[in-house]
Short mmCIF file of C-alpha atoms and ligand atoms in Angstrom, two decimals:
data_model
loop_
_atom_site.label_atom_id
_atom_site.label_comp_id
_atom_site.label_asym_id
_atom_site.label_seq_id
_atom_site.Cartn_x
_atom_site.Cartn_y
_atom_site.Cartn_z
CA MET Q 23 -75.68 22.87 -150.92
CA ILE Q 24 -74.15 24.47 -147.82
CA LYS Q 25 -74.71 22.74 -144.47
CA HIS Q 26 -75.03 25.77 -142.19
CA LEU Q 27 -76.41 29.27 -142.69
CA ARG Q 28 -74.38 31.34 -140.22
CA SER Q 29 -73.80 34.42 -142.36
CA ALA Q 30 -75.16 35.86 -145.59
CA ALA Q 31 -71.54 35.51 -146.73
CA ASP Q 32 -72.11 31.71 -146.74
CA LEU Q 33 -74.25 32.28 -149.85
CA ASP Q 34 -72.83 32.75 -153.33
CA ALA Q 35 -75.10 34.15 -156.03
CA ALA Q 36 -76.13 30.72 -157.35
CA THR Q 37 -77.02 29.35 -153.92
CA ALA Q 38 -78.90 32.49 -152.91
CA THR Q 39 -80.85 32.45 -156.18
CA LEU Q 40 -81.71 28.78 -155.68
CA ILE Q 41 -83.08 29.60 -152.21
CA LEU Q 42 -85.16 32.50 -153.59
CA ASP Q 43 -86.53 30.32 -156.41
CA THR Q 44 -87.39 27.56 -153.94
CA ALA Q 45 -89.07 30.13 -151.68
CA ALA Q 46 -91.27 31.13 -154.61
CA GLU Q 47 -92.41 27.51 -154.96
CA MET Q 48 -93.03 27.33 -151.22
CA ALA Q 49 -95.10 30.53 -151.43
CA ALA Q 50 -97.45 28.86 -153.90
CA LEU Q 51 -98.28 26.41 -151.12
CA ALA Q 52 -99.50 29.20 -148.82
CA GLY Q 53 -102.47 29.77 -151.12
CA ARG Q 54 -103.66 26.18 -150.80
CA GLU Q 55 -106.21 24.94 -148.28
CA VAL Q 56 -103.79 22.35 -146.90
CA LYS Q 57 -100.53 24.21 -146.31
CA LYS Q 58 -98.37 21.17 -145.57
CA LEU Q 59 -95.66 19.24 -147.43
CA PRO Q 60 -94.41 15.86 -146.15
CA THR Q 61 -90.77 16.67 -147.03
CA LEU Q 62 -89.26 16.87 -143.53
CA ARG Q 63 -91.38 14.18 -141.88
CA GLY Q 64 -89.36 12.44 -139.16
CA ARG Q 65 -86.76 15.23 -138.99
CA THR Q 66 -86.33 17.38 -135.89
CA VAL Q 67 -85.90 21.16 -135.94
CA VAL Q 68 -85.01 22.92 -132.68
CA ASN Q 69 -85.71 26.62 -132.24
CA LEU Q 70 -83.19 27.85 -129.70
CA PHE Q 71 -84.04 31.43 -128.76
CA TYR Q 72 -81.85 33.20 -126.19
CA GLU Q 73 -83.22 36.61 -127.19
CA ASP Q 74 -86.73 38.02 -127.58
CA SER Q 75 -88.43 37.52 -130.90
CA THR Q 76 -91.93 37.63 -132.33
CA ARG Q 77 -91.73 37.40 -136.11
CA THR Q 78 -88.60 35.31 -136.54
CA ARG Q 79 -89.52 32.65 -133.95
CA ILE Q 80 -93.09 32.22 -135.18
CA SER Q 81 -91.90 32.26 -138.77
CA PHE Q 82 -89.34 29.46 -138.27
CA GLU Q 83 -91.91 27.43 -136.34
CA ALA Q 84 -94.51 27.82 -139.10
CA ALA Q 85 -91.91 27.02 -141.76
CA ALA Q 86 -90.76 23.80 -140.07
CA LYS Q 87 -94.34 22.69 -139.39
CA ARG Q 88 -95.44 23.30 -142.98
CA LEU Q 89 -92.65 20.93 -144.01
CA SER Q 90 -93.95 18.35 -141.46
CA ALA Q 91 -90.83 18.42 -139.26
CA ASP Q 92 -91.03 17.78 -135.52
CA VAL Q 93 -90.48 21.18 -133.90
CA ILE Q 94 -89.03 21.77 -130.45
CA ASN Q 95 -89.15 25.32 -129.15
CA PHE Q 96 -86.54 26.12 -126.54
CA SER Q 97 -86.72 29.55 -124.96
CA ALA Q 98 -83.56 30.09 -122.95
CA LYS Q 99 -84.52 33.45 -121.52
CA GLY Q 100 -83.70 33.85 -117.86
CA SER Q 101 -80.86 31.33 -117.81
CA SER Q 102 -78.20 32.44 -115.31
CA VAL Q 103 -75.39 30.19 -116.50
CA SER Q 104 -72.52 32.01 -118.18
CA LYS Q 105 -73.15 32.30 -121.92
CA GLY Q 106 -70.40 30.13 -123.37
CA GLU Q 107 -70.92 27.32 -120.91
CA SER Q 108 -74.69 27.22 -121.07
CA LEU Q 109 -74.63 27.26 -124.83
CA LYS Q 110 -72.24 24.32 -124.94
CA ASP Q 111 -74.25 22.32 -122.41
CA THR Q 112 -77.40 23.03 -124.34
CA ALA Q 113 -75.69 22.05 -127.57
CA LEU Q 114 -74.71 18.68 -126.12
CA THR Q 115 -78.31 18.10 -125.03
CA LEU Q 116 -79.59 18.91 -128.51
CA GLN Q 117 -76.94 16.64 -129.95
CA ALA Q 118 -78.15 13.78 -127.72
CA MET Q 119 -81.72 14.36 -128.92
CA GLY Q 120 -80.63 14.11 -132.52
CA ALA Q 121 -81.60 17.55 -133.81
CA ASP Q 122 -81.34 17.71 -137.62
CA ALA Q 123 -81.35 21.50 -137.56
CA VAL Q 124 -80.87 24.08 -134.83
CA VAL Q 125 -82.19 27.58 -135.39
CA ILE Q 126 -80.44 29.92 -132.98
CA ARG Q 127 -80.95 33.50 -131.85
CA HIS Q 128 -78.41 34.74 -129.34
CA ALA Q 129 -77.23 38.05 -127.92
CA ALA Q 130 -73.59 37.12 -128.54
CA SER Q 131 -72.24 37.75 -132.04
CA GLY Q 132 -70.68 34.50 -133.27
CA ALA Q 133 -72.83 32.13 -131.17
CA PRO Q 134 -74.04 30.21 -134.27
CA HIS Q 135 -70.41 29.63 -135.32
CA ARG Q 136 -69.58 28.12 -131.92
CA LEU Q 137 -72.74 26.01 -131.95
CA ALA Q 138 -71.89 24.58 -135.37
CA SER Q 139 -68.69 23.14 -133.92
CA TRP Q 140 -70.63 21.27 -131.21
CA VAL Q 141 -73.59 19.72 -133.06
CA ASP Q 142 -73.85 17.41 -136.06
CA GLY Q 143 -76.99 19.01 -137.49
CA SER Q 144 -77.35 22.17 -139.59
CA VAL Q 145 -77.11 25.48 -137.74
CA ILE Q 146 -79.19 28.41 -138.92
CA ASN Q 147 -78.49 31.90 -137.58
CA ALA Q 148 -81.74 33.65 -136.61
CA GLY Q 149 -79.89 36.75 -135.38
CA ASP Q 150 -76.65 36.90 -133.37
CA GLY Q 151 -76.05 40.10 -131.42
CA THR Q 152 -75.34 43.00 -133.74
CA HIS Q 153 -73.67 40.68 -136.24
CA GLU Q 154 -75.98 38.95 -138.75
CA HIS Q 155 -79.50 37.80 -139.56
CA PRO Q 156 -79.18 35.99 -142.91
CA THR Q 157 -82.76 34.68 -143.25
CA GLN Q 158 -84.06 38.24 -142.81
CA ALA Q 159 -81.85 39.27 -145.73
CA LEU Q 160 -83.23 36.38 -147.79
CA LEU Q 161 -86.85 37.34 -147.11
CA ASP Q 162 -86.04 40.97 -147.86
CA ALA Q 163 -84.35 40.05 -151.15
CA TYR Q 164 -87.32 37.82 -151.98
CA THR Q 165 -89.73 40.69 -151.29
CA MET Q 166 -87.73 43.09 -153.49
CA ARG Q 167 -87.55 40.58 -156.32
CA SER Q 168 -91.25 39.79 -156.20
CA ARG Q 169 -92.26 43.49 -156.07
CA LEU Q 170 -89.72 44.93 -158.51
CA GLY Q 171 -88.89 41.92 -160.69
CA ARG Q 172 -85.12 41.82 -160.23
CA LEU Q 173 -82.23 42.38 -157.82
CA ASP Q 174 -79.42 43.01 -160.27
CA GLY Q 175 -78.80 46.76 -160.54
CA LEU Q 176 -81.44 47.60 -157.91
CA ARG Q 177 -80.65 50.69 -155.82
CA VAL Q 178 -81.32 50.08 -152.14
CA ALA Q 179 -80.97 52.51 -149.22
CA ILE Q 180 -80.70 51.01 -145.74
CA VAL Q 181 -81.51 53.80 -143.32
CA GLY Q 182 -81.00 54.40 -139.61
CA ASP Q 183 -79.32 52.50 -136.79
CA VAL Q 184 -76.84 50.58 -138.92
CA LEU Q 185 -74.42 50.31 -136.00
CA HIS Q 186 -76.62 47.88 -134.05
CA SER Q 187 -78.29 46.22 -137.03
CA ARG Q 188 -77.63 42.61 -137.92
CA VAL Q 189 -80.35 43.05 -140.56
CA ALA Q 190 -78.27 45.75 -142.28
CA ARG Q 191 -75.07 43.66 -142.27
CA SER Q 192 -76.71 40.58 -143.75
CA ASN Q 193 -78.59 42.64 -146.31
CA VAL Q 194 -75.45 44.41 -147.54
CA LEU Q 195 -73.69 41.08 -148.01
CA LEU Q 196 -76.57 39.30 -149.74
CA LEU Q 197 -77.82 42.18 -151.88
CA THR Q 198 -74.39 43.06 -153.24
CA THR Q 199 -73.75 39.37 -153.98
CA LEU Q 200 -76.92 39.49 -156.07
CA GLY Q 201 -75.85 42.63 -157.95
CA ALA Q 202 -77.74 45.37 -156.08
CA HIS Q 203 -76.22 48.75 -155.15
CA VAL Q 204 -76.58 49.47 -151.45
CA THR Q 205 -76.27 52.84 -149.72
CA LEU Q 206 -76.14 52.94 -145.92
CA VAL Q 207 -77.75 56.11 -144.60
CA GLY Q 208 -77.86 57.50 -141.06
CA PRO Q 209 -76.21 59.87 -138.62
CA PRO Q 210 -72.40 59.49 -138.48
CA THR Q 211 -72.70 58.19 -134.90
CA LEU Q 212 -74.79 55.21 -136.08
CA ILE Q 213 -72.73 54.23 -139.14
CA PRO Q 214 -69.50 52.41 -138.18
CA LEU Q 215 -66.43 53.82 -139.85
CA ASN Q 216 -65.36 51.77 -142.90
CA ILE Q 217 -68.40 49.49 -142.65
CA ALA Q 218 -69.15 49.74 -146.36
CA ASP Q 219 -65.58 48.83 -147.33
CA ALA Q 220 -65.49 46.03 -144.77
CA LEU Q 221 -68.69 44.43 -146.07
CA SER Q 222 -68.64 45.03 -149.80
CA PRO Q 223 -66.95 47.20 -152.40
CA ALA Q 224 -70.42 47.77 -153.88
CA ALA Q 225 -71.75 49.50 -150.74
CA LYS Q 226 -71.70 53.24 -150.11
CA VAL Q 227 -72.43 55.54 -147.16
CA SER Q 228 -74.43 58.78 -147.02
CA TYR Q 229 -75.38 60.99 -144.07
CA ASP Q 230 -78.05 62.86 -146.05
CA LEU Q 231 -81.32 60.97 -146.46
CA ASP Q 232 -83.09 63.65 -148.52
CA SER Q 233 -80.40 63.64 -151.19
CA VAL Q 234 -80.43 59.86 -151.75
CA LEU Q 235 -84.22 59.27 -151.82
CA PRO Q 236 -84.85 60.36 -155.44
CA ASP Q 237 -82.38 57.73 -156.71
CA MET Q 238 -83.69 54.69 -154.83
CA ASP Q 239 -85.80 51.68 -155.85
CA VAL Q 240 -86.00 50.45 -152.25
CA VAL Q 241 -85.83 52.33 -148.96
CA MET Q 242 -85.37 49.99 -146.00
CA MET Q 243 -85.89 51.65 -142.63
CA LEU Q 244 -84.19 50.19 -139.54
CA ARG Q 245 -85.43 50.24 -135.97
CA VAL Q 246 -83.54 52.51 -133.61
CA GLN Q 247 -82.32 49.85 -131.15
CA THR Q 248 -82.36 51.79 -127.89
CA GLU Q 249 -81.98 48.57 -125.88
CA ARG Q 250 -78.46 48.19 -127.31
CA MET Q 251 -77.50 51.85 -126.70
CA GLN Q 252 -75.49 52.69 -123.60
CA ASP Q 253 -74.60 56.17 -124.84
CA SER Q 254 -76.64 58.82 -126.58
CA TYR Q 255 -76.09 58.68 -130.32
CA PHE Q 256 -78.37 61.59 -131.27
CA PRO Q 257 -79.75 64.67 -129.46
CA SER Q 258 -83.38 63.53 -129.14
CA ALA Q 259 -85.98 61.27 -130.72
CA ARG Q 260 -87.55 64.33 -132.30
CA GLU Q 261 -84.26 65.45 -133.82
CA TYR Q 262 -83.64 61.92 -135.11
CA SER Q 263 -87.05 61.79 -136.83
CA ARG Q 264 -86.53 65.21 -138.32
CA ARG Q 265 -83.31 64.15 -140.05
CA TYR Q 266 -83.74 60.41 -140.61
CA GLY Q 267 -87.41 59.51 -140.14
CA LEU Q 268 -89.47 58.55 -143.19
CA ASP Q 269 -92.68 60.59 -143.37
CA LEU Q 270 -95.08 61.26 -146.25
CA ALA Q 271 -93.18 64.32 -147.47
CA ARG Q 272 -89.96 62.32 -147.70
CA MET Q 273 -91.69 59.33 -149.27
CA ARG Q 274 -92.88 61.62 -152.09
CA ARG Q 275 -89.24 62.30 -152.93
CA MET Q 276 -88.83 58.63 -153.84
CA PRO Q 277 -89.49 57.50 -157.43
CA GLU Q 278 -93.10 56.45 -158.12
CA HIS Q 279 -92.28 52.72 -158.23
CA ALA Q 280 -90.01 52.65 -155.15
CA ILE Q 281 -91.01 50.58 -152.12
CA VAL Q 282 -90.64 51.08 -148.36
CA MET Q 283 -89.45 48.20 -146.18
CA HIS Q 284 -88.91 47.61 -142.45
CA PRO Q 285 -87.95 44.33 -140.75
CA GLY Q 286 -90.09 45.07 -137.69
CA PRO Q 287 -90.64 45.66 -134.87
CA MET Q 288 -91.22 49.34 -135.72
CA ASN Q 289 -90.94 52.43 -133.56
CA ARG Q 290 -93.88 54.15 -135.21
CA GLY Q 291 -93.34 57.90 -135.13
CA MET Q 292 -89.58 57.58 -134.79
CA GLU Q 293 -87.90 56.05 -137.85
CA ILE Q 294 -91.18 55.77 -139.76
CA THR Q 295 -94.56 57.51 -139.51
CA PRO Q 296 -97.76 55.41 -139.30
CA GLU Q 297 -98.98 56.90 -142.62
CA VAL Q 298 -95.88 55.60 -144.42
CA ALA Q 299 -95.83 52.24 -142.62
CA ASP Q 300 -99.46 51.59 -143.59
CA SER Q 301 -99.25 52.99 -147.12
CA SER Q 302 -99.58 50.90 -150.27
CA ARG Q 303 -95.87 51.38 -150.95
CA SER Q 304 -94.94 49.66 -147.71
CA THR Q 305 -94.13 45.93 -147.90
CA ILE Q 306 -93.91 45.42 -144.14
CA VAL Q 307 -96.74 42.87 -143.82
CA GLU Q 308 -95.68 41.15 -147.05
CA GLN Q 309 -92.17 40.73 -145.60
CA VAL Q 310 -93.60 38.72 -142.72
CA ALA Q 311 -95.53 36.41 -145.06
CA ASN Q 312 -92.48 36.01 -147.28
CA GLY Q 313 -90.41 35.14 -144.22
CA VAL Q 314 -92.21 31.82 -143.85
CA SER Q 315 -91.58 30.89 -147.50
CA ALA Q 316 -87.91 31.92 -147.33
CA ARG Q 317 -87.34 29.91 -144.13
CA MET Q 318 -89.13 26.88 -145.59
CA ALA Q 319 -86.74 27.06 -148.54
CA VAL Q 320 -83.70 27.29 -146.23
CA LEU Q 321 -84.79 24.37 -144.04
CA TYR Q 322 -85.72 22.28 -147.05
CA LEU Q 323 -82.46 22.84 -148.94
CA LEU Q 324 -80.10 22.66 -145.94
CA LEU Q 325 -81.70 19.40 -144.80
CA GLY Q 326 -81.04 17.79 -148.14
CA GLY Q 327 -84.00 18.64 -150.36
CA LYS Q 328 -83.46 18.98 -154.10
CA ALA Q 329 -84.46 22.04 -156.09
C1 NCD I 430 -84.81 42.41 -136.32
C2 NCD I 430 -83.89 41.67 -135.38
O1 NCD I 430 -84.32 41.07 -134.40
O2 NCD I 430 -82.72 41.67 -135.69
N1 NCD I 430 -86.12 41.99 -136.28
C3 NCD I 430 -86.49 40.87 -136.96
O3 NCD I 430 -85.88 39.84 -136.89
N2 NCD I 430 -87.58 40.98 -137.74
C4 NCD I 430 -84.63 43.85 -136.28
C5 NCD I 430 -84.82 44.59 -135.00
O4 NCD I 430 -84.86 44.02 -133.91
O5 NCD I 430 -84.91 45.81 -135.08
#
């Protein structure tokens, strides 16, 4: 088993499949009255969040607690020390406390890689800048597999602000490793040149959402990340929705069995309409529940658990 989960590229097909299978076993626990396993008793998991988060932070906390680990939540927001320095100082503190795993979210791409060189414990990337978010990709893959029965050969469109999306990058890497065909869709301004080639030979790019919808098993909508935009990437929110928003009319172009995903938080009315987000084809709430199981599996396996 790998020690750190810094990138979805750390996972080969066998390891990723083991994590998804373990997540399925963890999910069975969620239905029980007592949702706890003693597996990580006496181990310490630190949640180190330098960036805002609702779902991911709560999800990692719930996952660690359900495995009976001691959980320390460290919210670094507001720190005025320069990034590199403060991260190293913090790392040394965590090291002194004997953290077995550090879950880190940071605005700087690559922060988890630096951290891994300073601490002895496992480092898990919970989102670094616009780079990667591997546990989101795992919970997304888990959701697809549980809804559609397989990943191999699945046709997945990832739609919207790919440029700023760590969710998109990790999903392309993981899904193509597991045999899915991924198409990145969005306005040319929000799809980095050569991104598909750089990430995977099995990924494609399209600028025309309407033309790809009829061929998809999964349509994953991305949040338009205005907080990361210094320039204007499209004429107006209305124009964006008109070309790249998923509404009921567009959803009807998808095959009957196809599902709609979104990592959250959503801009309702922008990349997705409320009717689509709340429809029976949307897996958005399921993704959150699956996130706990996927993160339990990651913590369990990285900290030495057996399949
Ligand atoms: C994503 C993130 O933070 O990268 N959210 C999440 O983890 N569920 C996506 C986003 O912020 O749009």
